[in-house]
Amino acid sequence: MSAVWILGGTGRVGRAVADRLLADGTPAVLVGRDAARLDAAAAGRGHRTHVAAAPEAVAAGIREARPAVVVNTVGPFTRTAPAVVDACLAAGSDYVDLANDLAAVTALLDRGEDAVRAGRTLVTGAGFGVVATESVVAWLCDGTQQAVRVRTDMLPSLAVQAGPLGEALAGTLVEGLPGVPGGGRFSGRRVVDGCLAPAPLGGAVRSLVTPDGDRLSTGLMPLGELVAAQRASGAPSVESASSEVPTGRAVRTVLPLAARLLAIGPLRRLAARRLAAVTFVERPAPRAHSWGHAVVTWADGATSEGWLRLGEAQATTDAVAAEVVRRLVEGEGRPGAFTPVALLGTGLAEAVGGVYRRTDAGRP
Ligand SMILES: NC(=O)c1ccc[n+]([C@@H]2O[C@H](COP(=O)([O-])OP(=O)(O)OC[C@H]3O[C@@H](n4cnc5c(N)ncnc54)[C@H](OP(=O)(O)O)[C@@H]3O)[C@@H](O)[C@H]2O)c1
């Protein structure tokens, strides 16, 4: 029981994480549904492969092989995670996924008691998304003051790889928030009085100037960051925003209509298929750095503001996922379900090249 299994082994993240682990002496098994695509992904790299065409076959394979860690890179995670987590807990494997949507992150964290009973570690949000801002919030909230309000902003600088967007990402984008309290499947969320409440998608726009001098706008997105920031700060009022959400007034007017259309099942499946086939041309990262940003308001009205400087967002995701796996293999896990920083601390971001910076606004 030593190998790491990577579900979605033919994908961008799956291949990159396997390469990083192998470079550090941790062999991984690429798992996928198509033998030829798996062979192409493993070609010349020395990875082993395992073909499992259906989700049931993946679960059966985990139960039989009992890998040390299973990494799930197949979105939408609300659909793929439950059966994989069941198999991991039965097999005695730790579990890591790349989810960054509120529904999937919340659902995984809800399995904490199952994980404790099985004595295994479950980690969700092991990527730029979640870790960039969770790190800043945890770094600012050192336990000496009570946080009453938190706003997080994720500002990825993402290089685009040539090729189709793909099923996993497209499925995640149109999945919405099935089963998440506090609003509809396709509406936004914020935390109010400690509970999830509706929020306008792309709303509460803020203009930020990064420490590099780049000016970017961020708008509310119901991301895994929301629940990670709430847990890291204990604040009753939390908002999470992203520079990736369109914040122009016209788009913000259209977003609620698009969201209502996605609520119709056949239209959602059509949108997922169309989106999956959208093909990108290669494009370099637009800025020198990606950033996580957070502002914490304390009980006495003072605020603290922090930034986390990171590299290109996709490479950061690959590095974070590989680092989390490495630490689980080395025995740094503990029973329960966690976001990465809640389990491994703020040093996780520094281990992947992150640099914190404090720019406190002071007292009102
Ligand atoms: N937290 C973060 O910051 C972060 C960052 C990046 C990505 N992500 C998430 O990570 C996931 C993977 O991203 P990626 O860029 O690696 O995507 P990708 O290149 O499209 O790879 C997706 C992988 O999933 C497999 N797959 C897709 N649909 C499947 C299905 N129905 N059954 C079995 N396998 C299926 C694909 O296998 P085939 O070759 O057989 O199609 C492929 O191996 C996405 O869901 C994305 O949302 C999160």
Tab-separated table of C-alpha atoms and ligand atoms in Angstrom:
chain	number	residue	atom	x	y	z
A	1	MET	CA	0.000	0.000	0.000
A	2	SER	CA	2.317	2.736	-1.182
A	3	ALA	CA	1.282	3.981	-4.595
A	4	VAL	CA	-0.601	7.173	-5.328
A	5	TRP	CA	-3.524	6.848	-7.734
A	6	ILE	CA	-4.392	9.831	-9.897
A	7	LEU	CA	-7.930	9.774	-11.290
A	8	GLY	CA	-8.083	11.786	-14.512
A	9	GLY	CA	-4.528	10.715	-15.260
A	10	THR	CA	-4.749	11.895	-18.870
A	11	GLY	CA	-5.690	15.460	-17.906
A	12	ARG	CA	-3.612	18.633	-17.501
A	13	VAL	CA	-3.528	18.488	-13.700
A	14	GLY	CA	-3.312	14.687	-13.488
A	15	ARG	CA	-0.238	14.464	-15.715
A	16	ALA	CA	1.507	17.409	-14.101
A	17	VAL	CA	0.949	16.124	-10.555
A	18	ALA	CA	2.197	12.653	-11.531
A	19	ASP	CA	5.344	14.173	-13.080
A	20	ARG	CA	6.045	16.281	-9.963
A	21	LEU	CA	5.559	13.309	-7.639
A	22	LEU	CA	7.775	11.052	-9.728
A	23	ALA	CA	10.501	13.702	-9.814
A	24	ASP	CA	10.448	13.570	-5.995
A	25	GLY	CA	10.591	9.771	-5.917
A	26	THR	CA	6.869	9.066	-5.366
A	27	PRO	CA	5.540	6.917	-8.216
A	28	ALA	CA	1.922	7.445	-9.248
A	29	VAL	CA	-0.545	5.330	-11.189
A	30	LEU	CA	-2.450	7.231	-13.881
A	31	VAL	CA	-6.087	6.092	-13.835
A	32	GLY	CA	-8.444	6.770	-16.735
A	33	ARG	CA	-11.225	5.427	-18.908
A	34	ASP	CA	-9.314	5.098	-22.177
A	35	ALA	CA	-6.250	2.839	-22.538
A	36	ALA	CA	-4.814	4.624	-25.578
A	37	ARG	CA	-5.087	8.103	-24.008
A	38	LEU	CA	-3.556	6.763	-20.787
A	39	ASP	CA	-0.629	5.222	-22.668
A	40	ALA	CA	-0.070	8.514	-24.493
A	41	ALA	CA	-0.128	10.408	-21.167
A	42	ALA	CA	2.348	8.007	-19.575
A	43	ALA	CA	4.581	7.715	-22.657
A	44	GLY	CA	8.255	8.102	-21.860
A	45	ARG	CA	7.560	9.261	-18.311
A	46	GLY	CA	7.631	5.945	-16.460
A	47	HIS	CA	4.171	6.178	-14.929
A	48	ARG	CA	2.085	3.045	-14.460
A	49	THR	CA	-1.500	3.115	-15.726
A	50	HIS	CA	-4.808	1.555	-14.747
A	51	VAL	CA	-7.840	1.500	-17.023
A	52	ALA	CA	-11.238	1.816	-15.342
A	53	ALA	CA	-13.995	2.670	-17.786
A	54	ALA	CA	-16.861	3.348	-15.347
A	55	PRO	CA	-17.038	4.978	-11.898
A	56	GLU	CA	-17.912	1.581	-10.360
A	57	ALA	CA	-14.717	0.125	-11.836
A	58	VAL	CA	-12.678	3.000	-10.346
A	59	ALA	CA	-14.176	2.341	-6.910
A	60	ALA	CA	-13.608	-1.414	-7.208
A	61	GLY	CA	-10.004	-0.797	-8.287
A	62	ILE	CA	-9.345	1.412	-5.236
A	63	ARG	CA	-10.846	-1.186	-2.886
A	64	GLU	CA	-8.611	-3.855	-4.394
A	65	ALA	CA	-5.318	-1.949	-4.802
A	66	ARG	CA	-5.655	0.121	-1.583
A	67	PRO	CA	-3.394	2.995	-2.697
A	68	ALA	CA	-1.891	5.207	0.014
A	69	VAL	CA	-3.475	8.312	-1.525
A	70	VAL	CA	-6.087	8.800	-4.247
A	71	VAL	CA	-6.049	12.141	-6.088
A	72	ASN	CA	-9.335	12.987	-7.817
A	73	THR	CA	-8.976	15.439	-10.736
A	74	VAL	CA	-12.274	14.560	-12.422
A	75	GLY	CA	-14.891	17.262	-12.031
A	76	PRO	CA	-17.663	17.998	-11.382
A	77	PHE	CA	-16.619	16.820	-7.933
A	78	THR	CA	-20.153	16.890	-6.533
A	79	ARG	CA	-20.757	13.939	-8.840
A	80	THR	CA	-17.441	12.078	-8.797
A	81	ALA	CA	-16.291	12.483	-5.181
A	82	PRO	CA	-18.935	10.545	-3.164
A	83	ALA	CA	-18.221	7.078	-4.617
A	84	VAL	CA	-14.449	7.655	-4.674
A	85	VAL	CA	-14.480	8.821	-1.033
A	86	ASP	CA	-16.550	5.758	-0.022
A	87	ALA	CA	-14.002	3.506	-1.731
A	88	CYS	CA	-11.071	5.333	-0.100
A	89	LEU	CA	-12.542	5.063	3.393
A	90	ALA	CA	-13.255	1.351	2.860
A	91	ALA	CA	-9.762	0.734	1.440
A	92	GLY	CA	-7.871	2.780	4.035
A	93	SER	CA	-6.668	5.339	1.455
A	94	ASP	CA	-6.345	9.087	1.981
A	95	TYR	CA	-8.201	11.294	-0.543
A	96	VAL	CA	-7.304	14.612	-2.203
A	97	ASP	CA	-9.384	16.548	-4.726
A	98	LEU	CA	-9.067	19.738	-6.747
A	99	ALA	CA	-12.566	21.086	-6.157
A	100	ASN	CA	-13.037	24.826	-6.009
A	101	ASP	CA	-16.803	25.186	-6.091
A	102	LEU	CA	-18.758	25.752	-2.912
A	103	ALA	CA	-20.989	22.698	-3.362
A	104	ALA	CA	-18.181	20.172	-3.712
A	105	VAL	CA	-15.981	21.662	-0.986
A	106	THR	CA	-18.895	21.803	1.474
A	107	ALA	CA	-19.991	18.239	0.659
A	108	LEU	CA	-16.477	16.858	1.213
A	109	LEU	CA	-16.036	18.730	4.506
A	110	ASP	CA	-19.372	17.267	5.641
A	111	ARG	CA	-17.734	13.812	5.510
A	112	GLY	CA	-15.391	14.623	8.390
A	113	GLU	CA	-17.031	12.204	10.828
A	114	ASP	CA	-16.880	9.343	8.308
A	115	ALA	CA	-13.181	10.078	7.837
A	116	VAL	CA	-12.540	10.128	11.597
A	117	ARG	CA	-14.325	6.779	11.999
A	118	ALA	CA	-12.181	5.299	9.212
A	119	GLY	CA	-9.018	6.964	10.527
A	120	ARG	CA	-8.298	8.545	7.118
A	121	THR	CA	-7.618	12.056	5.803
A	122	LEU	CA	-9.820	13.741	3.192
A	123	VAL	CA	-8.566	16.978	1.581
A	124	THR	CA	-10.560	19.187	-0.784
A	125	GLY	CA	-9.548	22.351	-2.659
A	126	ALA	CA	-5.938	21.318	-3.312
A	127	GLY	CA	-5.219	23.933	-5.956
A	128	PHE	CA	-4.679	27.652	-6.510
A	129	GLY	CA	-8.410	28.008	-5.936
A	130	VAL	CA	-9.041	27.693	-2.165
A	131	VAL	CA	-5.358	27.683	-1.108
A	132	ALA	CA	-4.441	31.173	-2.432
A	133	THR	CA	-6.986	32.960	-0.249
A	134	GLU	CA	-7.366	30.431	2.582
A	135	SER	CA	-3.640	30.907	3.222
A	136	VAL	CA	-3.944	34.707	3.571
A	137	VAL	CA	-6.949	34.503	5.888
A	138	ALA	CA	-5.278	31.911	8.132
A	139	TRP	CA	-2.056	33.975	8.115
A	140	LEU	CA	-3.900	37.149	9.198
A	141	CYS	CA	-6.088	35.381	11.789
A	142	ASP	CA	-3.510	34.324	14.354
A	143	GLY	CA	-6.072	33.863	17.142
A	144	THR	CA	-5.288	37.077	19.037
A	145	GLN	CA	-8.381	39.026	17.856
A	146	GLN	CA	-11.949	38.158	16.869
A	147	ALA	CA	-12.628	38.593	13.129
A	148	VAL	CA	-16.107	39.948	12.379
A	149	ARG	CA	-15.897	40.342	8.591
A	150	VAL	CA	-13.698	38.839	5.872
A	151	ARG	CA	-13.473	39.523	2.140
A	152	THR	CA	-11.260	37.298	-0.028
A	153	ASP	CA	-10.194	37.951	-3.624
A	154	MET	CA	-8.450	35.420	-5.844
A	155	LEU	CA	-6.478	36.914	-8.726
A	156	PRO	CA	-4.991	34.137	-10.857
A	157	SER	CA	-2.586	34.817	-13.690
A	158	LEU	CA	-3.282	31.829	-15.897
A	159	ALA	CA	-1.392	30.630	-18.968
A	160	VAL	CA	-3.734	28.937	-21.430
A	161	GLN	CA	-2.696	25.569	-22.878
A	162	ALA	CA	-3.744	24.750	-26.446
A	163	GLY	CA	-6.651	22.310	-26.690
A	164	PRO	CA	-10.275	21.854	-25.699
A	165	LEU	CA	-11.602	23.051	-22.345
A	166	GLY	CA	-12.620	19.453	-21.584
A	167	GLU	CA	-15.529	17.673	-19.875
A	168	ALA	CA	-14.235	17.926	-16.297
A	169	LEU	CA	-13.879	21.704	-16.237
A	170	ALA	CA	-16.982	22.361	-18.362
A	171	GLY	CA	-19.060	20.109	-16.098
A	172	THR	CA	-17.757	21.929	-13.025
A	173	LEU	CA	-18.533	25.354	-14.531
A	174	VAL	CA	-22.183	24.604	-15.312
A	175	GLU	CA	-22.919	22.436	-12.259
A	176	GLY	CA	-23.988	25.313	-10.016
A	177	LEU	CA	-24.501	24.665	-6.313
A	178	PRO	CA	-26.738	21.589	-5.997
A	179	GLY	CA	-27.804	21.037	-2.384
A	180	VAL	CA	-26.072	24.133	-0.989
A	181	PRO	CA	-28.307	25.994	1.517
A	182	GLY	CA	-28.881	29.743	1.507
A	183	GLY	CA	-30.075	30.249	-2.086
A	184	GLY	CA	-30.806	28.680	-5.464
A	185	ARG	CA	-28.580	26.283	-7.405
A	186	PHE	CA	-27.502	29.057	-9.765
A	187	SER	CA	-27.311	32.055	-7.468
A	188	GLY	CA	-24.298	33.368	-5.577
A	189	ARG	CA	-23.624	33.089	-1.856
A	190	ARG	CA	-22.071	35.032	0.994
A	191	VAL	CA	-21.959	34.259	4.715
A	192	VAL	CA	-24.264	36.447	6.835
A	193	ASP	CA	-24.593	35.946	10.612
A	194	GLY	CA	-22.640	32.703	10.251
A	195	CYS	CA	-25.011	31.199	7.631
A	196	LEU	CA	-24.916	30.954	3.848
A	197	ALA	CA	-27.187	33.576	2.256
A	198	PRO	CA	-27.904	34.677	-1.336
A	199	ALA	CA	-25.500	37.112	-3.035
A	200	PRO	CA	-25.386	38.587	-6.543
A	201	LEU	CA	-23.099	36.660	-8.938
A	202	GLY	CA	-20.339	39.049	-9.924
A	203	GLY	CA	-21.632	41.635	-7.440
A	204	ALA	CA	-19.886	43.685	-4.717
A	205	VAL	CA	-17.272	44.674	-7.300
A	206	ARG	CA	-13.977	45.889	-5.893
A	207	SER	CA	-11.065	47.427	-7.758
A	208	LEU	CA	-7.704	46.253	-6.437
A	209	VAL	CA	-4.129	47.231	-7.220
A	210	THR	CA	-1.780	44.299	-6.637
A	211	PRO	CA	1.620	44.892	-5.013
A	212	ASP	CA	3.003	44.559	-8.588
A	213	GLY	CA	0.895	47.576	-9.618
A	214	ASP	CA	-1.683	45.716	-11.760
A	215	ARG	CA	-5.255	47.013	-11.414
A	216	LEU	CA	-7.939	44.299	-11.414
A	217	SER	CA	-11.644	44.115	-10.599
A	218	THR	CA	-13.114	41.278	-8.564
A	219	GLY	CA	-16.736	40.253	-8.089
A	220	LEU	CA	-18.506	37.769	-5.853
A	221	MET	CA	-18.258	34.086	-6.806
A	222	PRO	CA	-19.634	31.228	-4.694
A	223	LEU	CA	-16.274	29.489	-4.393
A	224	GLY	CA	-14.834	26.952	-1.961
A	225	GLU	CA	-12.892	29.947	-0.618
A	226	LEU	CA	-16.050	31.130	1.130
A	227	VAL	CA	-16.295	28.168	3.499
A	228	ALA	CA	-12.492	27.921	3.854
A	229	ALA	CA	-12.292	31.605	4.896
A	230	GLN	CA	-15.187	31.211	7.313
A	231	ARG	CA	-13.514	28.239	8.988
A	232	ALA	CA	-10.085	29.902	9.070
A	233	SER	CA	-11.407	33.153	10.591
A	234	GLY	CA	-14.534	32.209	12.550
A	235	ALA	CA	-16.018	35.464	11.179
A	236	PRO	CA	-19.827	35.657	11.006
A	237	SER	CA	-19.697	37.691	7.784
A	238	VAL	CA	-17.664	36.482	4.774
A	239	GLU	CA	-17.521	37.241	1.041
A	240	SER	CA	-15.368	35.529	-1.597
A	241	ALA	CA	-14.609	37.143	-4.945
A	242	SER	CA	-12.581	36.427	-8.059
A	243	SER	CA	-11.008	38.439	-10.861
A	244	GLU	CA	-12.216	35.679	-13.229
A	245	VAL	CA	-15.882	36.614	-12.910
A	246	PRO	CA	-17.031	39.245	-15.430
A	247	THR	CA	-17.726	42.423	-13.466
A	248	GLY	CA	-18.954	44.741	-16.240
A	249	ARG	CA	-22.493	46.099	-15.674
A	250	ALA	CA	-23.867	44.545	-18.900
A	251	VAL	CA	-22.555	41.069	-18.113
A	252	ARG	CA	-23.774	41.312	-14.529
A	253	THR	CA	-27.255	42.033	-15.902
A	254	VAL	CA	-27.123	38.975	-18.170
A	255	LEU	CA	-25.630	36.586	-15.558
A	256	PRO	CA	-28.885	35.989	-13.618
A	257	LEU	CA	-30.672	35.182	-16.902
A	258	ALA	CA	-27.916	32.741	-17.947
A	259	ALA	CA	-28.137	31.192	-14.483
A	260	ARG	CA	-31.915	30.706	-14.864
A	261	LEU	CA	-31.347	28.963	-18.226
A	262	LEU	CA	-28.747	26.624	-16.691
A	263	ALA	CA	-31.374	25.505	-14.181
A	264	ILE	CA	-33.103	23.696	-17.093
A	265	GLY	CA	-31.479	20.221	-17.226
A	266	PRO	CA	-31.273	19.676	-21.023
A	267	LEU	CA	-29.949	23.235	-21.548
A	268	ARG	CA	-27.329	22.674	-18.838
A	269	ARG	CA	-26.158	19.435	-20.462
A	270	LEU	CA	-26.053	21.163	-23.864
A	271	ALA	CA	-24.044	24.043	-22.387
A	272	ALA	CA	-21.606	21.571	-20.781
A	273	ARG	CA	-21.091	19.739	-24.100
A	274	ARG	CA	-20.592	22.982	-26.045
A	275	LEU	CA	-18.267	24.393	-23.413
A	276	ALA	CA	-16.200	21.181	-23.230
A	277	ALA	CA	-15.517	21.422	-26.965
A	278	VAL	CA	-14.392	25.076	-26.881
A	279	THR	CA	-10.803	25.035	-28.094
A	280	PHE	CA	-8.139	27.418	-26.848
A	281	VAL	CA	-4.949	28.568	-28.486
A	282	GLU	CA	-1.856	28.736	-26.329
A	283	ARG	CA	-1.474	32.040	-24.472
A	284	PRO	CA	1.104	33.086	-21.911
A	285	ALA	CA	0.156	34.188	-18.398
A	286	PRO	CA	-1.073	37.816	-18.526
A	287	ARG	CA	0.793	39.004	-15.414
A	288	ALA	CA	4.015	38.190	-13.585
A	289	HIS	CA	2.231	36.782	-10.522
A	290	SER	CA	-1.019	35.345	-9.267
A	291	TRP	CA	-2.324	36.665	-5.938
A	292	GLY	CA	-4.501	35.714	-3.037
A	293	HIS	CA	-5.862	38.715	-1.137
A	294	ALA	CA	-7.919	39.137	2.025
A	295	VAL	CA	-9.181	41.940	4.221
A	296	VAL	CA	-10.172	41.040	7.790
A	297	THR	CA	-12.212	43.428	9.948
A	298	TRP	CA	-11.740	42.899	13.690
A	299	ALA	CA	-14.243	43.369	16.522
A	300	ASP	CA	-12.807	46.824	17.379
A	301	GLY	CA	-13.303	48.061	13.789
A	302	ALA	CA	-9.634	47.846	12.774
A	303	THR	CA	-8.773	46.024	9.553
A	304	SER	CA	-5.866	43.906	8.390
A	305	GLU	CA	-5.066	43.362	4.734
A	306	GLY	CA	-2.780	40.673	3.354
A	307	TRP	CA	-1.521	39.372	0.031
A	308	LEU	CA	-0.006	36.073	-1.029
A	309	ARG	CA	2.174	36.236	-4.128
A	310	LEU	CA	2.209	33.060	-6.182
A	311	GLY	CA	3.402	32.019	-9.623
A	312	GLU	CA	1.323	31.153	-12.678
A	313	ALA	CA	-2.000	29.749	-11.451
A	314	GLN	CA	-2.000	26.367	-13.243
A	315	ALA	CA	1.556	25.591	-12.107
A	316	THR	CA	0.565	26.627	-8.578
A	317	THR	CA	-2.374	24.226	-8.671
A	318	ASP	CA	-0.109	21.380	-9.800
A	319	ALA	CA	2.461	22.222	-7.107
A	320	VAL	CA	-0.137	22.510	-4.315
A	321	ALA	CA	-1.776	19.187	-5.201
A	322	ALA	CA	1.606	17.414	-5.401
A	323	GLU	CA	2.749	18.970	-2.103
A	324	VAL	CA	-0.435	17.884	-0.291
A	325	VAL	CA	-0.024	14.332	-1.611
A	326	ARG	CA	3.644	14.256	-0.648
A	327	ARG	CA	2.833	15.307	2.909
A	328	LEU	CA	0.087	12.716	3.238
A	329	VAL	CA	2.474	10.029	2.006
A	330	GLU	CA	4.981	11.235	4.608
A	331	GLY	CA	2.352	10.788	7.345
A	332	GLU	CA	1.292	14.421	7.947
A	333	GLY	CA	-2.402	13.597	7.621
A	334	ARG	CA	-4.804	13.171	10.508
A	335	PRO	CA	-8.300	11.718	10.586
A	336	GLY	CA	-10.964	14.096	9.298
A	337	ALA	CA	-11.933	16.222	6.288
A	338	PHE	CA	-10.021	19.430	5.639
A	339	THR	CA	-9.175	22.207	3.255
A	340	PRO	CA	-5.396	22.149	2.596
A	341	VAL	CA	-4.330	25.001	4.908
A	342	ALA	CA	-6.597	23.797	7.720
A	343	LEU	CA	-4.669	20.511	7.602
A	344	LEU	CA	-1.147	21.621	6.765
A	345	GLY	CA	-0.919	25.264	7.869
A	346	THR	CA	0.105	28.500	6.158
A	347	GLY	CA	3.550	27.086	5.365
A	348	LEU	CA	1.961	25.037	2.568
A	349	ALA	CA	1.841	28.121	0.321
A	350	GLU	CA	5.460	28.971	1.144
A	351	ALA	CA	6.467	25.410	0.243
A	352	VAL	CA	5.170	26.081	-3.301
A	353	GLY	CA	6.962	29.424	-3.588
A	354	GLY	CA	4.346	31.725	-2.043
A	355	VAL	CA	5.354	34.966	-0.294
A	356	TYR	CA	3.061	36.714	2.218
A	357	ARG	CA	2.829	40.463	2.530
A	358	ARG	CA	0.836	42.539	5.010
A	359	THR	CA	-0.620	45.923	4.029
A	360	ASP	CA	-2.816	46.794	7.005
A	361	ALA	CA	-5.297	49.595	6.561
A	362	GLY	CA	-5.365	50.275	10.332
A	363	ARG	CA	-8.129	51.614	12.561
A	364	PRO	CA	-11.196	53.540	11.323
B	1	LIG	N1	-8.809	24.171	-7.379
B	1	LIG	C1	-8.231	24.707	-8.450
B	1	LIG	O1	-7.615	25.776	-8.382
B	1	LIG	C2	-8.253	24.004	-9.778
B	1	LIG	C3	-7.344	24.378	-10.770
B	1	LIG	C4	-7.363	23.695	-11.983
B	1	LIG	C5	-8.299	22.693	-12.195
B	1	LIG	N2	-9.198	22.382	-11.216
B	1	LIG	C6	-10.201	21.324	-11.428
B	1	LIG	O2	-9.500	20.117	-11.710
B	1	LIG	C7	-10.214	19.360	-12.671
B	1	LIG	C8	-9.246	18.860	-13.740
B	1	LIG	O3	-8.741	19.954	-14.496
B	1	LIG	P1	-7.847	19.674	-15.779
B	1	LIG	O4	-7.437	20.996	-16.278
B	1	LIG	O5	-6.827	18.640	-15.459
B	1	LIG	O6	-8.947	19.034	-16.771
B	1	LIG	P2	-8.655	18.153	-18.067
B	1	LIG	O7	-7.322	18.406	-18.656
B	1	LIG	O8	-9.869	18.302	-18.930
B	1	LIG	O9	-8.617	16.643	-17.478
B	1	LIG	C9	-9.756	16.057	-16.954
B	1	LIG	C10	-9.507	14.584	-16.713
B	1	LIG	O10	-10.739	14.018	-16.271
B	1	LIG	C11	-11.082	12.911	-17.098
B	1	LIG	N3	-12.532	12.879	-17.257
B	1	LIG	C12	-13.344	13.887	-17.659
B	1	LIG	N4	-14.611	13.478	-17.648
B	1	LIG	C13	-14.591	12.183	-17.224
B	1	LIG	C14	-15.605	11.210	-16.997
B	1	LIG	N5	-16.894	11.489	-17.213
B	1	LIG	N6	-15.233	9.995	-16.560
B	1	LIG	C15	-13.944	9.704	-16.339
B	1	LIG	N7	-12.918	10.577	-16.533
B	1	LIG	C16	-13.273	11.807	-16.974
B	1	LIG	C17	-10.386	13.147	-18.423
B	1	LIG	O11	-10.182	11.881	-19.016
B	1	LIG	P3	-10.332	11.568	-20.599
B	1	LIG	O12	-8.945	11.703	-21.176
B	1	LIG	O13	-10.806	10.157	-20.623
B	1	LIG	O14	-11.316	12.550	-21.150
B	1	LIG	C18	-9.093	13.806	-17.954
B	1	LIG	O15	-8.179	12.822	-17.556
B	1	LIG	C19	-11.336	20.252	-13.204
B	1	LIG	O16	-12.565	19.753	-12.742
B	1	LIG	C20	-11.083	21.619	-12.630
B	1	LIG	O17	-12.273	22.239	-12.211
B	1	LIG	C21	-9.188	23.012	-10.021
